[in-house]
Tab-separated table of N, CA, C and O in Angstrom:
chain	number	residue	atom	x	y	z
A	1	MET	N	-62.036	-59.499	-20.646
A	1	MET	CA	-60.685	-60.078	-20.767
A	1	MET	C	-59.363	-59.167	-20.577
A	1	MET	O	-59.462	-57.957	-21.146
A	2	TYR	N	-58.389	-59.321	-19.808
A	2	TYR	CA	-57.525	-58.117	-19.794
A	2	TYR	C	-56.400	-58.618	-20.152
A	2	TYR	O	-56.369	-59.736	-20.548
A	3	GLN	N	-55.373	-57.591	-20.826
A	3	GLN	CA	-54.115	-57.884	-21.117
A	3	GLN	C	-52.640	-57.700	-19.998
A	3	GLN	O	-53.167	-56.417	-19.351
A	4	CYS	N	-52.109	-58.298	-20.018
A	4	CYS	CA	-50.930	-58.122	-18.637
A	4	CYS	C	-49.524	-58.522	-19.667
A	4	CYS	O	-49.732	-59.123	-20.180
A	5	ARG	N	-48.891	-57.697	-19.163
A	5	ARG	CA	-47.560	-57.391	-20.092
A	5	ARG	C	-46.737	-57.727	-19.041
A	5	ARG	O	-46.351	-56.438	-17.788
A	6	SER	N	-45.759	-58.758	-18.679
A	6	SER	CA	-44.606	-59.179	-17.715
A	6	SER	C	-43.671	-58.694	-18.429
A	6	SER	O	-43.018	-58.988	-19.638
A	7	SER	N	-42.881	-58.352	-17.480
A	7	SER	CA	-41.168	-57.685	-17.653
A	7	SER	C	-40.500	-58.803	-16.969
A	7	SER	O	-40.607	-58.937	-15.963
A	8	ILE	N	-39.626	-59.584	-17.543
A	8	ILE	CA	-38.846	-60.191	-17.148
A	8	ILE	C	-37.132	-60.270	-17.303
A	8	ILE	O	-36.799	-59.698	-18.105
A	9	ASN	N	-36.406	-59.766	-15.883
A	9	ASN	CA	-35.440	-59.297	-15.545
A	9	ASN	C	-34.364	-60.569	-15.630
A	9	ASN	O	-34.477	-61.520	-14.355
A	10	LEU	N	-33.422	-60.766	-16.863
A	10	LEU	CA	-32.747	-62.139	-16.265
A	10	LEU	C	-31.425	-61.513	-15.991
A	10	LEU	O	-30.900	-60.866	-17.081
A	11	ILE	N	-30.844	-61.652	-14.514
A	11	ILE	CA	-29.629	-61.275	-14.506
A	11	ILE	C	-28.899	-62.237	-14.079
A	11	ILE	O	-28.240	-63.494	-13.812
A	12	GLY	N	-27.574	-62.369	-14.955
A	12	GLY	CA	-26.547	-63.183	-14.898
A	12	GLY	C	-26.742	-64.232	-16.267
A	12	GLY	O	-27.012	-63.811	-17.315
A	13	SER	N	-25.546	-65.320	-15.958
A	13	SER	CA	-25.542	-66.228	-17.455
A	13	SER	C	-26.858	-67.161	-17.345
A	13	SER	O	-26.556	-68.148	-16.922
A	14	LEU	N	-27.762	-66.719	-18.086
A	14	LEU	CA	-29.046	-67.582	-17.608
A	14	LEU	C	-29.665	-67.287	-19.751
A	14	LEU	O	-30.781	-67.551	-20.000
A	15	ASP	N	-28.551	-68.059	-20.403
A	15	ASP	CA	-29.022	-67.872	-22.255
A	15	ASP	C	-29.701	-69.062	-22.210
A	15	ASP	O	-31.015	-68.802	-23.076
A	16	THR	N	-30.097	-70.286	-21.605
A	16	THR	CA	-30.457	-71.429	-21.646
A	16	THR	C	-31.817	-71.132	-21.700
A	16	THR	O	-33.140	-71.147	-22.068
A	17	LEU	N	-32.272	-70.167	-20.262
A	17	LEU	CA	-33.412	-69.758	-19.623
A	17	LEU	C	-33.791	-68.860	-20.984
A	17	LEU	O	-35.229	-68.916	-20.851
A	18	LYS	N	-33.439	-67.475	-20.974
A	18	LYS	CA	-33.508	-67.192	-21.991
A	18	LYS	C	-34.579	-67.425	-23.141
A	18	LYS	O	-35.234	-66.931	-23.872
A	19	ASP	N	-33.561	-68.291	-23.701
A	19	ASP	CA	-34.126	-68.920	-24.937
A	19	ASP	C	-35.426	-70.204	-24.858
A	19	ASP	O	-36.239	-69.626	-25.636
A	20	VAL	N	-35.405	-70.204	-23.641
A	20	VAL	CA	-36.747	-71.069	-23.326
A	20	VAL	C	-38.125	-70.162	-22.840
A	20	VAL	O	-39.084	-70.383	-23.708
A	21	ILE	N	-37.747	-69.578	-22.241
A	21	ILE	CA	-39.022	-68.443	-22.478
A	21	ILE	C	-39.174	-67.323	-23.362
A	21	ILE	O	-40.398	-67.308	-23.759
A	22	ALA	N	-38.259	-66.823	-24.929
A	22	ALA	CA	-38.583	-66.603	-25.819
A	22	ALA	C	-39.224	-67.485	-26.656
A	22	ALA	O	-40.043	-67.021	-27.449
A	23	LYS	N	-39.195	-68.966	-26.560
A	23	LYS	CA	-40.011	-69.581	-27.445
A	23	LYS	C	-41.459	-69.911	-26.903
A	23	LYS	O	-42.641	-70.525	-27.133
A	24	ALA	N	-41.242	-69.728	-25.472
A	24	ALA	CA	-42.369	-69.934	-24.608
A	24	ALA	C	-43.657	-69.560	-25.161
A	24	ALA	O	-43.783	-68.093	-24.779
A	25	ASP	N	-44.986	-70.033	-25.484
A	25	ASP	CA	-46.035	-69.331	-25.646
A	25	ASP	C	-47.214	-68.173	-24.396
A	25	ASP	O	-46.892	-69.329	-22.987
A	26	PRO	N	-47.049	-67.410	-24.271
A	26	PRO	CA	-47.563	-66.871	-23.587
A	26	PRO	C	-48.761	-66.985	-23.190
A	26	PRO	O	-49.383	-67.510	-23.977
A	27	LEU	N	-49.563	-66.923	-21.820
A	27	LEU	CA	-51.151	-67.755	-21.540
A	27	LEU	C	-52.048	-66.143	-22.357
A	27	LEU	O	-51.250	-65.248	-22.743
A	28	ASP	N	-53.326	-67.053	-22.256
A	28	ASP	CA	-54.322	-65.941	-23.085
A	28	ASP	C	-54.177	-64.532	-22.487
A	28	ASP	O	-54.301	-64.965	-21.051
A	29	GLY	N	-54.005	-63.536	-22.890
A	29	GLY	CA	-54.367	-62.305	-22.499
A	29	GLY	C	-53.056	-61.638	-21.648
A	29	GLY	O	-53.330	-60.711	-21.371
A	30	PHE	N	-51.978	-62.251	-22.098
A	30	PHE	CA	-50.427	-62.127	-21.444
A	30	PHE	C	-49.088	-62.282	-22.475
A	30	PHE	O	-49.580	-62.479	-23.300
A	31	SER	N	-48.698	-61.284	-22.417
A	31	SER	CA	-47.122	-61.113	-23.432
A	31	SER	C	-45.960	-60.808	-22.173
A	31	SER	O	-46.449	-60.586	-21.286
A	32	HIS	N	-44.607	-60.956	-23.057
A	32	HIS	CA	-43.837	-60.827	-21.610
A	32	HIS	C	-42.600	-59.876	-22.830
A	32	HIS	O	-42.476	-60.634	-23.918
A	33	GLU	N	-41.666	-59.388	-21.769
A	33	GLU	CA	-40.567	-58.610	-22.581
A	33	GLU	C	-39.624	-59.183	-21.503
A	33	GLU	O	-39.583	-59.373	-20.290
A	34	ILE	N	-38.480	-59.686	-22.281
A	34	ILE	CA	-37.375	-60.032	-21.527
A	34	ILE	C	-36.134	-59.009	-21.710
A	34	ILE	O	-35.841	-58.415	-22.205
A	35	ILE	N	-35.616	-58.727	-20.582
A	35	ILE	CA	-34.255	-58.004	-20.030
A	35	ILE	C	-33.320	-58.549	-19.691
A	35	ILE	O	-33.780	-59.327	-18.595
A	36	CYS	N	-32.186	-58.438	-19.981
A	36	CYS	CA	-31.014	-59.050	-19.400
A	36	CYS	C	-29.859	-57.919	-19.134
A	36	CYS	O	-29.404	-57.214	-19.739
A	37	SER	N	-29.538	-58.486	-18.180
A	37	SER	CA	-27.992	-57.975	-17.470
A	37	SER	C	-27.045	-58.624	-16.783
A	37	SER	O	-27.223	-59.923	-16.473
A	38	ASP	N	-26.011	-58.057	-16.544
A	38	ASP	CA	-24.889	-58.929	-16.248
A	38	ASP	C	-25.270	-58.846	-14.524
A	38	ASP	O	-24.778	-59.816	-13.790
A	39	MET	N	-25.346	-57.619	-14.207
A	39	MET	CA	-25.895	-57.268	-13.055
A	39	MET	C	-26.843	-56.287	-12.247
A	39	MET	O	-27.643	-56.250	-13.297
A	40	PRO	N	-27.956	-56.672	-11.050
A	40	PRO	CA	-29.041	-55.943	-10.914
A	40	PRO	C	-28.862	-54.733	-11.015
A	40	PRO	O	-27.473	-54.099	-10.327
A	41	LYS	N	-29.655	-54.170	-11.661
A	41	LYS	CA	-29.804	-52.290	-11.470
A	41	LYS	C	-31.078	-51.988	-11.045
A	41	LYS	O	-31.912	-52.350	-11.250
A	42	ASN	N	-30.760	-50.958	-10.165
A	42	ASN	CA	-32.200	-50.344	-9.591
A	42	ASN	C	-33.047	-49.849	-10.420
A	42	ASN	O	-34.253	-50.645	-10.152
A	43	PHE	N	-33.014	-49.227	-11.677
A	43	PHE	CA	-34.127	-48.998	-11.977
A	43	PHE	C	-34.925	-50.272	-13.294
A	43	PHE	O	-35.877	-50.273	-13.412
A	44	VAL	N	-34.198	-51.301	-13.469
A	44	VAL	CA	-34.521	-52.645	-14.213
A	44	VAL	C	-35.395	-53.434	-12.974
A	44	VAL	O	-36.488	-53.781	-13.091
A	45	LEU	N	-34.981	-53.271	-11.717
A	45	LEU	CA	-35.465	-54.087	-10.723
A	45	LEU	C	-36.681	-53.604	-10.692
A	45	LEU	O	-37.987	-54.184	-10.363
A	46	ALA	N	-37.061	-52.070	-10.394
A	46	ALA	CA	-38.126	-51.829	-9.971
A	46	ALA	C	-39.067	-51.567	-11.183
A	46	ALA	O	-40.069	-51.576	-10.922
A	47	VAL	N	-39.379	-52.120	-12.374
A	47	VAL	CA	-40.069	-52.588	-13.384
A	47	VAL	C	-40.262	-53.857	-13.801
A	47	VAL	O	-41.151	-53.957	-14.282
A	48	SER	N	-39.442	-54.680	-13.023
A	48	SER	CA	-39.559	-55.980	-13.287
A	48	SER	C	-40.725	-57.017	-12.483
A	48	SER	O	-40.661	-56.776	-11.288
A	49	ASP	N	-41.566	-57.489	-12.986
A	49	ASP	CA	-42.428	-58.168	-12.971
A	49	ASP	C	-41.957	-59.642	-12.529
A	49	ASP	O	-42.745	-60.098	-11.157
A	50	ILE	N	-40.811	-60.103	-13.151
A	50	ILE	CA	-40.215	-61.181	-12.382
A	50	ILE	C	-38.688	-61.297	-12.741
A	50	ILE	O	-38.401	-60.581	-13.487
A	51	ILE	N	-38.148	-61.370	-11.584
A	51	ILE	CA	-36.462	-61.283	-11.969
A	51	ILE	C	-35.693	-62.840	-11.418
A	51	ILE	O	-36.328	-63.207	-10.239
A	52	PHE	N	-34.752	-63.364	-12.091
A	52	PHE	CA	-34.162	-64.339	-12.233
A	52	PHE	C	-32.754	-64.237	-11.990
A	52	PHE	O	-32.403	-63.204	-12.968
A	53	PHE	N	-32.353	-64.312	-11.050
A	53	PHE	CA	-30.995	-64.235	-10.739
A	53	PHE	C	-30.306	-65.115	-10.646
A	53	PHE	O	-30.103	-66.088	-9.526
A	54	HIS	N	-29.072	-65.058	-11.236
A	54	HIS	CA	-28.169	-66.111	-11.282
A	54	HIS	C	-26.981	-65.992	-10.651
A	54	HIS	O	-26.224	-65.217	-10.914
A	55	MET	N	-26.876	-67.131	-9.782
A	55	MET	CA	-25.458	-66.516	-8.796
A	55	MET	C	-24.851	-67.827	-9.119
A	55	MET	O	-24.818	-68.993	-9.285
A	56	LYS	N	-23.316	-67.256	-9.431
A	56	LYS	CA	-22.498	-68.105	-9.841
A	56	LYS	C	-21.540	-68.073	-8.411
A	56	LYS	O	-20.558	-68.922	-7.600
A	57	GLU	N	-21.519	-67.557	-7.528
A	57	GLU	CA	-20.628	-67.327	-6.192
A	57	GLU	C	-21.373	-66.851	-5.248
A	57	GLU	O	-22.723	-65.724	-5.589
A	58	VAL	N	-21.397	-66.650	-3.590
A	58	VAL	CA	-22.044	-66.358	-2.816
A	58	VAL	C	-22.317	-64.864	-3.096
A	58	VAL	O	-21.457	-64.308	-3.111
A	59	PRO	N	-23.994	-64.454	-3.150
A	59	PRO	CA	-23.846	-62.891	-3.196
A	59	PRO	C	-23.606	-62.172	-1.983
A	59	PRO	O	-23.883	-63.012	-0.752
A	60	THR	N	-23.143	-60.638	-2.099
A	60	THR	CA	-22.901	-60.137	-0.875
A	60	THR	C	-24.145	-59.808	-0.047
A	60	THR	O	-25.466	-59.737	-0.871
A	61	THR	N	-23.967	-59.321	0.934
A	61	THR	CA	-25.303	-58.406	1.560
A	61	THR	C	-25.767	-57.705	0.847
A	61	THR	O	-27.027	-57.141	0.749
A	62	GLU	N	-24.814	-56.731	0.368
A	62	GLU	CA	-25.312	-55.555	0.051
A	62	GLU	C	-26.112	-55.977	-1.451
A	62	GLU	O	-27.276	-55.543	-2.097
A	63	THR	N	-25.858	-57.271	-2.323
A	63	THR	CA	-26.516	-57.656	-3.500
A	63	THR	C	-27.811	-58.111	-3.466
A	63	THR	O	-28.807	-57.513	-4.062
A	64	PHE	N	-27.953	-58.944	-1.776
A	64	PHE	CA	-29.769	-59.276	-1.044
A	64	PHE	C	-29.618	-58.133	-0.816
A	64	PHE	O	-31.638	-58.066	-1.197
A	65	ASN	N	-29.632	-56.845	-0.476
A	65	ASN	CA	-30.223	-55.623	-0.144
A	65	ASN	C	-30.841	-54.391	-1.150
A	65	ASN	O	-32.173	-54.675	-1.336
A	66	LEU	N	-30.160	-55.001	-2.217
A	66	LEU	CA	-30.518	-54.001	-3.738
A	66	LEU	C	-31.404	-54.925	-4.103
A	66	LEU	O	-32.526	-54.148	-4.783
A	67	LEU	N	-31.680	-55.758	-4.438
A	67	LEU	CA	-32.586	-56.979	-4.957
A	67	LEU	C	-34.037	-57.029	-3.818
A	67	LEU	O	-35.273	-56.356	-4.603
A	68	LYS	N	-33.974	-56.829	-2.464
A	68	LYS	CA	-34.919	-56.641	-1.581
A	68	LYS	C	-35.551	-54.920	-1.201
A	68	LYS	O	-36.842	-55.100	-1.449
A	69	GLN	N	-34.739	-54.315	-1.728
A	69	GLN	CA	-35.138	-53.119	-1.711
A	69	GLN	C	-35.327	-52.102	-3.123
A	69	GLN	O	-36.182	-51.268	-2.984
A	70	SER	N	-35.069	-52.537	-4.057
A	70	SER	CA	-35.344	-52.133	-5.338
A	70	SER	C	-36.447	-52.733	-6.072
A	70	SER	O	-36.747	-52.241	-6.944
A	71	ALA	N	-36.397	-53.725	-6.183
A	71	ALA	CA	-37.411	-54.940	-6.606
A	71	ALA	C	-38.982	-54.431	-6.637
A	71	ALA	O	-39.287	-53.826	-5.536
A	72	LYS	N	-39.391	-54.022	-7.585
A	72	LYS	CA	-40.933	-53.805	-7.598
A	72	LYS	C	-42.081	-54.660	-6.554
A	72	LYS	O	-41.219	-56.184	-6.501
A	73	LYS	N	-43.101	-54.342	-5.784
A	73	LYS	CA	-43.367	-54.525	-5.044
A	73	LYS	C	-44.114	-55.612	-5.859
A	73	LYS	O	-44.811	-55.801	-6.725
A	74	ASN	N	-44.649	-56.684	-5.221
A	74	ASN	CA	-44.998	-57.936	-5.374
A	74	ASN	C	-44.380	-58.942	-6.618
A	74	ASN	O	-44.836	-59.447	-7.798
A	75	SER	N	-43.134	-58.150	-7.030
A	75	SER	CA	-42.520	-58.988	-8.316
A	75	SER	C	-42.084	-60.447	-7.646
A	75	SER	O	-41.866	-60.704	-6.628
A	76	LYS	N	-41.632	-61.361	-8.307
A	76	LYS	CA	-41.346	-62.959	-8.276
A	76	LYS	C	-39.732	-62.837	-8.601
A	76	LYS	O	-39.199	-62.879	-9.499
A	77	ILE	N	-38.986	-62.955	-7.339
A	77	ILE	CA	-37.465	-63.108	-7.602
A	77	ILE	C	-37.211	-64.640	-7.107
A	77	ILE	O	-37.711	-64.847	-6.327
A	78	ILE	N	-36.645	-65.163	-8.313
A	78	ILE	CA	-35.981	-66.228	-8.564
A	78	ILE	C	-34.323	-66.381	-8.662
A	78	ILE	O	-33.649	-65.726	-9.288
A	79	LEU	N	-34.296	-66.727	-7.536
A	79	LEU	CA	-32.553	-66.943	-7.589
A	79	LEU	C	-32.423	-68.477	-7.804
A	79	LEU	O	-33.122	-69.433	-8.203
A	80	CYS	N	-31.124	-68.312	-8.731
A	80	CYS	CA	-30.883	-69.583	-9.898
A	80	CYS	C	-29.645	-69.831	-9.213
A	80	CYS	O	-28.513	-69.086	-9.798
A	81	THR	N	-29.088	-71.304	-8.830
A	81	THR	CA	-28.302	-71.443	-8.413
A	81	THR	C	-27.936	-73.131	-8.436
A	81	THR	O	-28.720	-73.530	-8.894
A	82	ASP	N	-26.073	-73.534	-8.239
A	82	ASP	CA	-25.985	-75.006	-7.940
A	82	ASP	C	-26.098	-75.177	-6.517
A	82	ASP	O	-25.879	-74.625	-5.507
A	83	HIS	N	-25.815	-76.627	-6.321
A	83	HIS	CA	-25.921	-76.741	-4.503
A	83	HIS	C	-25.127	-76.156	-4.056
A	83	HIS	O	-25.226	-76.165	-3.135
A	84	SER	N	-23.567	-75.986	-4.447
A	84	SER	CA	-23.073	-75.631	-2.888
A	84	SER	C	-23.178	-74.286	-3.273
A	84	SER	O	-22.606	-73.954	-1.612
A	85	ILE	N	-23.090	-73.739	-4.076
A	85	ILE	CA	-23.867	-71.898	-3.123
A	85	ILE	C	-25.141	-71.889	-2.539
A	85	ILE	O	-25.436	-71.171	-1.578
A	86	LYS	N	-26.069	-72.720	-2.529
A	86	LYS	CA	-27.425	-72.899	-2.201
A	86	LYS	C	-27.181	-73.356	-0.389
A	86	LYS	O	-27.823	-72.727	0.187
A	87	GLU	N	-26.258	-73.962	-0.016
A	87	GLU	CA	-26.119	-74.341	0.685
A	87	GLU	C	-25.563	-72.994	1.672
A	87	GLU	O	-26.113	-73.177	3.034
A	88	HIS	N	-25.093	-71.964	1.078
A	88	HIS	CA	-24.715	-71.032	1.589
A	88	HIS	C	-26.090	-69.810	1.699
A	88	HIS	O	-26.092	-69.042	3.081
A	89	ILE	N	-26.530	-69.569	0.919
A	89	ILE	CA	-27.203	-68.852	0.766
A	89	ILE	C	-28.927	-69.005	1.904
A	89	ILE	O	-29.459	-67.817	2.260
A	90	VAL	N	-29.480	-70.394	2.090
A	90	VAL	CA	-30.421	-70.895	2.643
A	90	VAL	C	-30.325	-70.150	4.343
A	90	VAL	O	-31.086	-70.445	5.307
A	91	GLN	N	-28.823	-69.628	4.623
A	91	GLN	CA	-28.715	-69.312	5.933
A	91	GLN	C	-29.244	-67.526	6.057
A	91	GLN	O	-28.674	-67.145	7.132
A	92	THR	N	-29.143	-67.102	5.326
A	92	THR	CA	-29.755	-65.465	5.349
A	92	THR	C	-31.494	-65.453	5.127
A	92	THR	O	-31.981	-66.400	4.605
A	93	ASP	N	-31.824	-64.280	5.077
A	93	ASP	CA	-33.076	-64.092	4.751
A	93	ASP	C	-33.361	-63.899	3.679
A	93	ASP	O	-33.129	-63.349	2.776
A	94	LEU	N	-34.348	-65.343	3.440
A	94	LEU	CA	-34.941	-65.138	2.381
A	94	LEU	C	-36.138	-65.101	2.077
A	94	LEU	O	-36.935	-65.325	0.969
A	95	SER	N	-37.097	-64.295	3.032
A	95	SER	CA	-38.182	-63.660	2.777
A	95	SER	C	-38.922	-63.063	1.777
A	95	SER	O	-39.858	-63.609	1.160
A	96	PHE	N	-38.328	-62.537	0.781
A	96	PHE	CA	-38.429	-61.809	-0.195
A	96	PHE	C	-38.089	-62.560	-1.626
A	96	PHE	O	-38.685	-61.951	-2.537
A	97	ILE	N	-37.804	-63.449	-1.538
A	97	ILE	CA	-37.601	-64.688	-2.496
A	97	ILE	C	-38.675	-65.133	-2.667
A	97	ILE	O	-39.213	-66.062	-1.892
A	98	HIS	N	-39.520	-65.314	-3.980
A	98	HIS	CA	-40.259	-66.280	-4.249
A	98	HIS	C	-39.452	-67.678	-4.476
A	98	HIS	O	-40.520	-68.888	-4.101
A	99	ASP	N	-38.760	-68.302	-4.765
A	99	ASP	CA	-38.503	-69.204	-5.362
A	99	ASP	C	-36.943	-69.599	-5.401
A	99	ASP	O	-35.969	-68.405	-5.938
A	100	ILE	N	-36.307	-70.845	-5.383
A	100	ILE	CA	-34.877	-71.112	-5.729
A	100	ILE	C	-34.794	-72.122	-6.189
A	100	ILE	O	-35.169	-73.258	-6.801
A	101	TRP	N	-34.299	-71.999	-7.742
A	101	TRP	CA	-34.057	-72.810	-8.679
A	101	TRP	C	-32.736	-73.429	-9.076
A	101	TRP	O	-31.535	-72.687	-9.608
A	102	LEU	N	-32.542	-74.790	-8.749
A	102	LEU	CA	-31.131	-75.155	-8.918
A	102	LEU	C	-30.928	-75.451	-10.215
A	102	LEU	O	-31.653	-76.231	-11.257
A	103	MET	N	-29.708	-75.253	-10.777
A	103	MET	CA	-28.959	-75.292	-12.278
A	103	MET	C	-28.253	-76.133	-12.157
A	103	MET	O	-27.215	-76.220	-10.958
A	104	PRO	N	-27.768	-76.621	-12.951
A	104	PRO	CA	-28.558	-76.478	-14.811
A	104	PRO	C	-29.676	-76.914	-14.533
A	104	PRO	O	-29.730	-78.421	-14.021
A	105	GLN	N	-30.532	-76.898	-15.470
A	105	GLN	CA	-31.697	-77.461	-15.916
A	105	GLN	C	-31.892	-77.767	-17.103
A	105	GLN	O	-31.724	-77.190	-18.201
A	106	SER	N	-32.383	-78.587	-17.594
A	106	SER	CA	-32.777	-79.091	-19.184
A	106	SER	C	-33.826	-78.088	-19.770
A	106	SER	O	-34.980	-77.421	-18.742
A	107	ASP	N	-33.718	-77.985	-20.738
A	107	ASP	CA	-34.943	-77.102	-21.720
A	107	ASP	C	-36.349	-77.747	-21.176
A	107	ASP	O	-37.267	-76.576	-20.834
A	108	THR	N	-36.928	-78.596	-21.266
A	108	THR	CA	-37.996	-79.317	-20.787
A	108	THR	C	-38.230	-78.611	-18.950
A	108	THR	O	-39.235	-78.461	-18.853
A	109	GLU	N	-37.115	-79.002	-18.154
A	109	GLU	CA	-37.602	-78.583	-16.922
A	109	GLU	C	-37.967	-76.948	-16.845
A	109	GLU	O	-38.591	-76.608	-15.992
A	110	LEU	N	-37.356	-76.509	-17.474
A	110	LEU	CA	-37.174	-74.871	-17.275
A	110	LEU	C	-38.531	-74.236	-17.925
A	110	LEU	O	-39.430	-73.803	-17.129
A	111	LEU	N	-38.855	-75.125	-19.166
A	111	LEU	CA	-40.079	-74.582	-19.763
A	111	LEU	C	-41.149	-74.967	-18.764
A	111	LEU	O	-42.135	-74.335	-18.179
A	112	PHE	N	-41.126	-76.258	-18.201
A	112	PHE	CA	-42.233	-76.386	-16.890
A	112	PHE	C	-42.505	-75.863	-15.973
A	112	PHE	O	-43.750	-75.122	-15.352
A	113	ARG	N	-41.075	-75.389	-15.307
A	113	ARG	CA	-41.176	-74.469	-14.277
A	113	ARG	C	-41.874	-73.002	-14.639
A	113	ARG	O	-42.689	-71.958	-13.770
A	114	PHE	N	-41.265	-72.488	-15.720
A	114	PHE	CA	-41.963	-71.360	-16.488
A	114	PHE	C	-43.628	-71.124	-16.461
A	114	PHE	O	-44.010	-69.888	-15.896
A	115	GLN	N	-44.050	-72.328	-16.853
A	115	GLN	CA	-44.982	-72.057	-17.048
A	115	GLN	C	-46.102	-72.403	-15.753
A	115	GLN	O	-47.297	-71.595	-15.947
A	116	LYS	N	-45.595	-73.068	-14.814
A	116	LYS	CA	-46.060	-72.845	-13.772
A	116	LYS	C	-45.855	-71.821	-12.849
A	116	LYS	O	-47.142	-71.023	-12.642
A	117	LEU	N	-44.830	-71.111	-13.011
A	117	LEU	CA	-44.877	-69.483	-12.797
A	117	LEU	C	-45.987	-68.487	-13.225
A	117	LEU	O	-46.400	-68.084	-12.793
A	118	GLN	N	-46.162	-68.724	-14.551
A	118	GLN	CA	-47.147	-68.104	-15.513
A	118	GLN	C	-48.647	-68.520	-14.988
A	118	GLN	O	-49.085	-67.142	-14.799
A	119	SER	N	-49.082	-69.656	-14.910
A	119	SER	CA	-49.776	-70.166	-14.205
A	119	SER	C	-50.012	-69.266	-12.785
A	119	SER	O	-51.149	-68.729	-12.588
A	120	GLU	N	-49.377	-69.250	-12.137
A	120	GLU	CA	-49.515	-69.180	-10.590
A	120	GLU	C	-49.995	-67.487	-10.715
A	120	GLU	O	-50.498	-66.825	-10.134
A	121	ILE	N	-48.766	-66.598	-11.435
A	121	ILE	CA	-49.329	-64.944	-11.711
A	121	ILE	C	-50.817	-64.674	-11.958
A	121	ILE	O	-51.251	-64.068	-11.880
A	122	LYS	N	-50.938	-65.773	-13.068
A	122	LYS	CA	-52.785	-65.735	-13.978
A	122	LYS	C	-53.440	-65.487	-12.956
A	122	LYS	O	-54.505	-65.059	-12.440
A	123	THR	N	-53.446	-66.751	-12.052
A	123	THR	CA	-54.343	-66.824	-10.812
A	123	THR	C	-54.253	-65.610	-9.793
A	123	THR	O	-55.062	-65.178	-9.398
A	124	GLU	N	-53.265	-65.274	-9.667
A	124	GLU	CA	-53.207	-63.889	-8.566
A	124	GLU	C	-54.004	-62.917	-9.572
A	124	GLU	O	-54.895	-62.115	-8.738
A	125	LYS	N	-53.683	-62.473	-10.675
A	125	LYS	CA	-54.404	-61.527	-11.768
A	125	LYS	C	-55.775	-61.647	-11.381
A	125	LYS	O	-56.230	-60.762	-11.677
A	126	ASP	N	-56.273	-63.014	-11.547
A	126	ASP	CA	-57.718	-63.041	-11.849
A	126	ASP	C	-58.118	-63.263	-10.200
A	126	ASP	O	-59.258	-62.470	-10.628
C-alpha cells in the first residue's frame, strides 16, 4: 500500500469549500493539506496537486497564463465561478483546466464533487 499526500491550493473566497475539505475523510492511503491564498502564487502553484481558483470577476490573460505555466504538471485545476463569469471564460483556451464548478454549492454538493475528485486521483495513482 502506498501513501499519497495531496497539496490542495484554495485561491480566493472558498471558505465553505475549505471547511468541507477539512472535514472530509481522505481515502485509504491518502492525506491532504490545504493552502489558502487570495491570489495565485508561483511557488504554491508549483507544488499543488489540486488548485481551486475562485473567480469573482473575469480573469485576465496574465492570470490564466500564470495558472497554466506555474501549475505543477498533472495538477487538477478547478475554476469555481458563477454563471455570469462562466459565459466569458468559455471563450478562452481552457485545455489546462480540469473542471469548472458553478458556485455557490451546498456542503453536500461540494463534498460529493470533492469525493469524486479524490476517487479519480486514486484511480490514476493505482
